[in-house]
Short mmCIF file of C-alpha atoms in Angstrom, two decimals:
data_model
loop_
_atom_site.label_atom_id
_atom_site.label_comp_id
_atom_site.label_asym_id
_atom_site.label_seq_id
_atom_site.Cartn_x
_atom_site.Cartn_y
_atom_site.Cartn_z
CA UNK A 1 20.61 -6.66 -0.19
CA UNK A 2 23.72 -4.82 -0.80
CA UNK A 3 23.70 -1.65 -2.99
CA UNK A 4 27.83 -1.39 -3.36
CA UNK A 5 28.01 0.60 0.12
CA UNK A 6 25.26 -0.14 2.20
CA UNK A 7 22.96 -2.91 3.12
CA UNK A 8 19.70 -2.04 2.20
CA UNK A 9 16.16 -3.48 3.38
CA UNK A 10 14.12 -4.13 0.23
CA UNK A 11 11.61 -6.47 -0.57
CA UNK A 12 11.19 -6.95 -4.09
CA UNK A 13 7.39 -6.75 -5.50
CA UNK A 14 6.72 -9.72 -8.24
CA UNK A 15 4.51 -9.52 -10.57
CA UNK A 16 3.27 -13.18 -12.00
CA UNK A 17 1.65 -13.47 -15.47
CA UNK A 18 -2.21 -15.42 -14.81
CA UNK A 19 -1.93 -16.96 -18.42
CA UNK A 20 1.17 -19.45 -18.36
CA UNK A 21 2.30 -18.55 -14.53
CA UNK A 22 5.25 -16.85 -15.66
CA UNK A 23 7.17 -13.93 -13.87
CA UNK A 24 6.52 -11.15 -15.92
CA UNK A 25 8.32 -8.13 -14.05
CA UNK A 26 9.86 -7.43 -10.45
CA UNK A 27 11.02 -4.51 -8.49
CA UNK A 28 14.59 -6.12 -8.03
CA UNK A 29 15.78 -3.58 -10.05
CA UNK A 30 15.53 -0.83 -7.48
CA UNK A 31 14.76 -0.70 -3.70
CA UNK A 32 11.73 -0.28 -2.33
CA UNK A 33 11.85 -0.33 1.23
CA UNK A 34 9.68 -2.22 2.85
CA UNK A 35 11.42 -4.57 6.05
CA UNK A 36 12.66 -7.81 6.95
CA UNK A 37 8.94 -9.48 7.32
CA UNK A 38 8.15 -8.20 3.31
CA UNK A 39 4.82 -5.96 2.77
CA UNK A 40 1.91 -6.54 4.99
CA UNK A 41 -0.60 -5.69 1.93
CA UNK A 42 -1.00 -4.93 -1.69
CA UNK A 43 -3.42 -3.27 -3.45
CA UNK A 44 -4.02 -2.49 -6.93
CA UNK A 45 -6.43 0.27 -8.32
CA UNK A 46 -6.20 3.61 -10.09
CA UNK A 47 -5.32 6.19 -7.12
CA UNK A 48 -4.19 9.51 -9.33
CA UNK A 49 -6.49 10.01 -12.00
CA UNK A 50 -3.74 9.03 -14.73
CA UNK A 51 -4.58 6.61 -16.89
CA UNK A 52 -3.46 3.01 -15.81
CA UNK A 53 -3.31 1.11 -12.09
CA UNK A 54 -0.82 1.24 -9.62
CA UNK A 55 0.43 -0.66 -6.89
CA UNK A 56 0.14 0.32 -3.54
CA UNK A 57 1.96 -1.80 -0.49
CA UNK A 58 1.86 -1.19 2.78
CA UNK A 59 4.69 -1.74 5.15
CA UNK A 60 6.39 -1.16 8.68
CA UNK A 61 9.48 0.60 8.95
CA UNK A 62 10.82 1.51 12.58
CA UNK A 63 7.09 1.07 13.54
CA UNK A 64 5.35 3.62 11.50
CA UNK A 65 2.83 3.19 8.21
CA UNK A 66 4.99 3.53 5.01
CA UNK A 67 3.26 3.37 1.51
CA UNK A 68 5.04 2.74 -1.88
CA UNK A 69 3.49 3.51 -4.63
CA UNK A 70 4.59 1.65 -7.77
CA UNK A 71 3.15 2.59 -11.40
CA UNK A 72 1.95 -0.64 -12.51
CA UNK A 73 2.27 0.81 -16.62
CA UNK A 74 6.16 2.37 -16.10
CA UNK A 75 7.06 -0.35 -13.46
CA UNK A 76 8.65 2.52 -11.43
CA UNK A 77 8.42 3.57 -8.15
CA UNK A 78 6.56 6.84 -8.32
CA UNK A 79 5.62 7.93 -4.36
CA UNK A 80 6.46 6.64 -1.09
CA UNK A 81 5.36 8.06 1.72
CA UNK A 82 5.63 7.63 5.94
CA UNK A 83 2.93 8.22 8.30
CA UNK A 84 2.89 8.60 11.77
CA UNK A 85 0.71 5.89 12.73
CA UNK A 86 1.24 2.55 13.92
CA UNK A 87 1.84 0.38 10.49
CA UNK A 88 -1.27 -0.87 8.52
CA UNK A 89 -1.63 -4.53 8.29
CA UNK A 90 -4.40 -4.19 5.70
CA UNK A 91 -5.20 -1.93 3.38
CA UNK A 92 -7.93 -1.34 0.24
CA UNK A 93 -8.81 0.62 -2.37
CA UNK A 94 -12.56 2.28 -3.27
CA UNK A 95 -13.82 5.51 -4.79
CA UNK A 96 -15.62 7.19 -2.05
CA UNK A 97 -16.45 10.56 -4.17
CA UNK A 98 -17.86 8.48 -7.95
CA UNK A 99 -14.89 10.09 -10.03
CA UNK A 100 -12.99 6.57 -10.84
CA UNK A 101 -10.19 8.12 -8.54
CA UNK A 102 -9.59 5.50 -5.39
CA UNK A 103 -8.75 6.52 -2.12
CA UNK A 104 -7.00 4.45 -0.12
CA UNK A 105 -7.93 2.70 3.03
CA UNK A 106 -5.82 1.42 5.91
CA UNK A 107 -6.35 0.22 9.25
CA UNK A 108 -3.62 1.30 12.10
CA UNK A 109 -4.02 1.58 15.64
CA UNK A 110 -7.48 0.59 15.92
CA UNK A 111 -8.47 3.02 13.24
CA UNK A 112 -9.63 3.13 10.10
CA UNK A 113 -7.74 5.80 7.82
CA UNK A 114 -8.83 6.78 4.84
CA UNK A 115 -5.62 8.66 2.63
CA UNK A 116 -5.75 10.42 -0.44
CA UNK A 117 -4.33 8.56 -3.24
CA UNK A 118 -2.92 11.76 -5.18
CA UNK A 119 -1.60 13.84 -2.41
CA UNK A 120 -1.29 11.03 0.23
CA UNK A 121 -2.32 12.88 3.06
CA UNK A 122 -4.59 11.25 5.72
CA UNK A 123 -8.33 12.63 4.88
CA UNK A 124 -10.11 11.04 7.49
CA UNK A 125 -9.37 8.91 10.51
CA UNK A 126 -12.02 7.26 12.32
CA UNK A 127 -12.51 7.20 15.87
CA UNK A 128 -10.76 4.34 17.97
CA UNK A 129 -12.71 1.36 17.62
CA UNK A 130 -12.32 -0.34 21.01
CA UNK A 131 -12.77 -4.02 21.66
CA UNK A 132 -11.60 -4.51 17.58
CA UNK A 133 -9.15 -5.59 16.22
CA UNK A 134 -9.26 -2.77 13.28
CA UNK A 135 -6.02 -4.02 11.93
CA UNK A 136 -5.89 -7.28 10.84
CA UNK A 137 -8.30 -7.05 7.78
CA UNK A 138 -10.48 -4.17 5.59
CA UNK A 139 -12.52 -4.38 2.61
CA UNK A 140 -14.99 -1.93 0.94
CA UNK A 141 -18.28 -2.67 -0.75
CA UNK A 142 -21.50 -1.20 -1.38
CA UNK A 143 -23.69 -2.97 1.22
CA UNK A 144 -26.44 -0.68 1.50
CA UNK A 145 -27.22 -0.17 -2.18
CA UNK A 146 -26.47 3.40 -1.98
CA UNK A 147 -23.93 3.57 -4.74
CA UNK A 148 -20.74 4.51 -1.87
CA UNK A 149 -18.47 1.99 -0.61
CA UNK A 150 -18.49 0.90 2.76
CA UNK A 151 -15.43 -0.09 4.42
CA UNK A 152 -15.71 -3.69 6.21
#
């Protein structure tokens, strides 16, 4: 896309209304980032504390983990933020400490990260899981019955 003096890389977000299948909103309206190949993964939770979801997608720019965060209520980009890990081709949201706040979860470079939704900084990394592939897919649920999220 052109912006009147450069070309810029931006892959619109679209957000589709479930009742008649409509488009309800998009994120044509300003660039995101993201790359040629679009967002490897969305996902969709309450990550601040202030009231309402947001949008989180994760993307590769010159080979690194970049994060936009989009405020699903405003429809404005609020946070973006790069990471010096290899870039996540899944990511998911779950509320590790009980206060309705969700961290964010990614998988890069073997390794599942876990990053603060507020601040964005990395919290916990795990070690290298060798012999996985740690980055094609995550999911958290509470499989033990303990009442904390396990990542999957």
């Amino acid at each position: 896309r052109y912006n009147g003096s450069n070309y810029i890389s931006a892959t619109p977000l679209h957000v589709i209304s479930s009742l008649d299948f409509s488009r309800e909103w998009n994120t044509y309206e300003y660039p995101l980032g993201g790359n040629y190949y679009g967002y490897y993964d969305i996902a969709i939770g309450n990550i601040d504390g202030v009231a309402g979801n947001e949008i989180v997608a994760a993307y590769d720019w010159l080979y690194d983990l970049n994060l936009n965060i989009v405020d699903g209520v405003t429809r404005t980009l609020k946070s973006t933020t790069k990471k010096d890990l290899e870039p996540a081709l899944s990511i998911a949201l779950a509320d590790f400490g009980g206060s309705g706040i969700n961290s964010i979860v990614g998988t890069s470079q073997n390794q599942l990260h876990i990053i603060d939704g507020s601040s964005l900084n990395i919290l916990w990394s795990s070690i290298v899981l060798a012999g996985t592939s740690a980055s094609a897919s995550i999911d958290t649920a509470d499989l033990s019955g303990d009442g904390v999220p396990d990542l999957i």
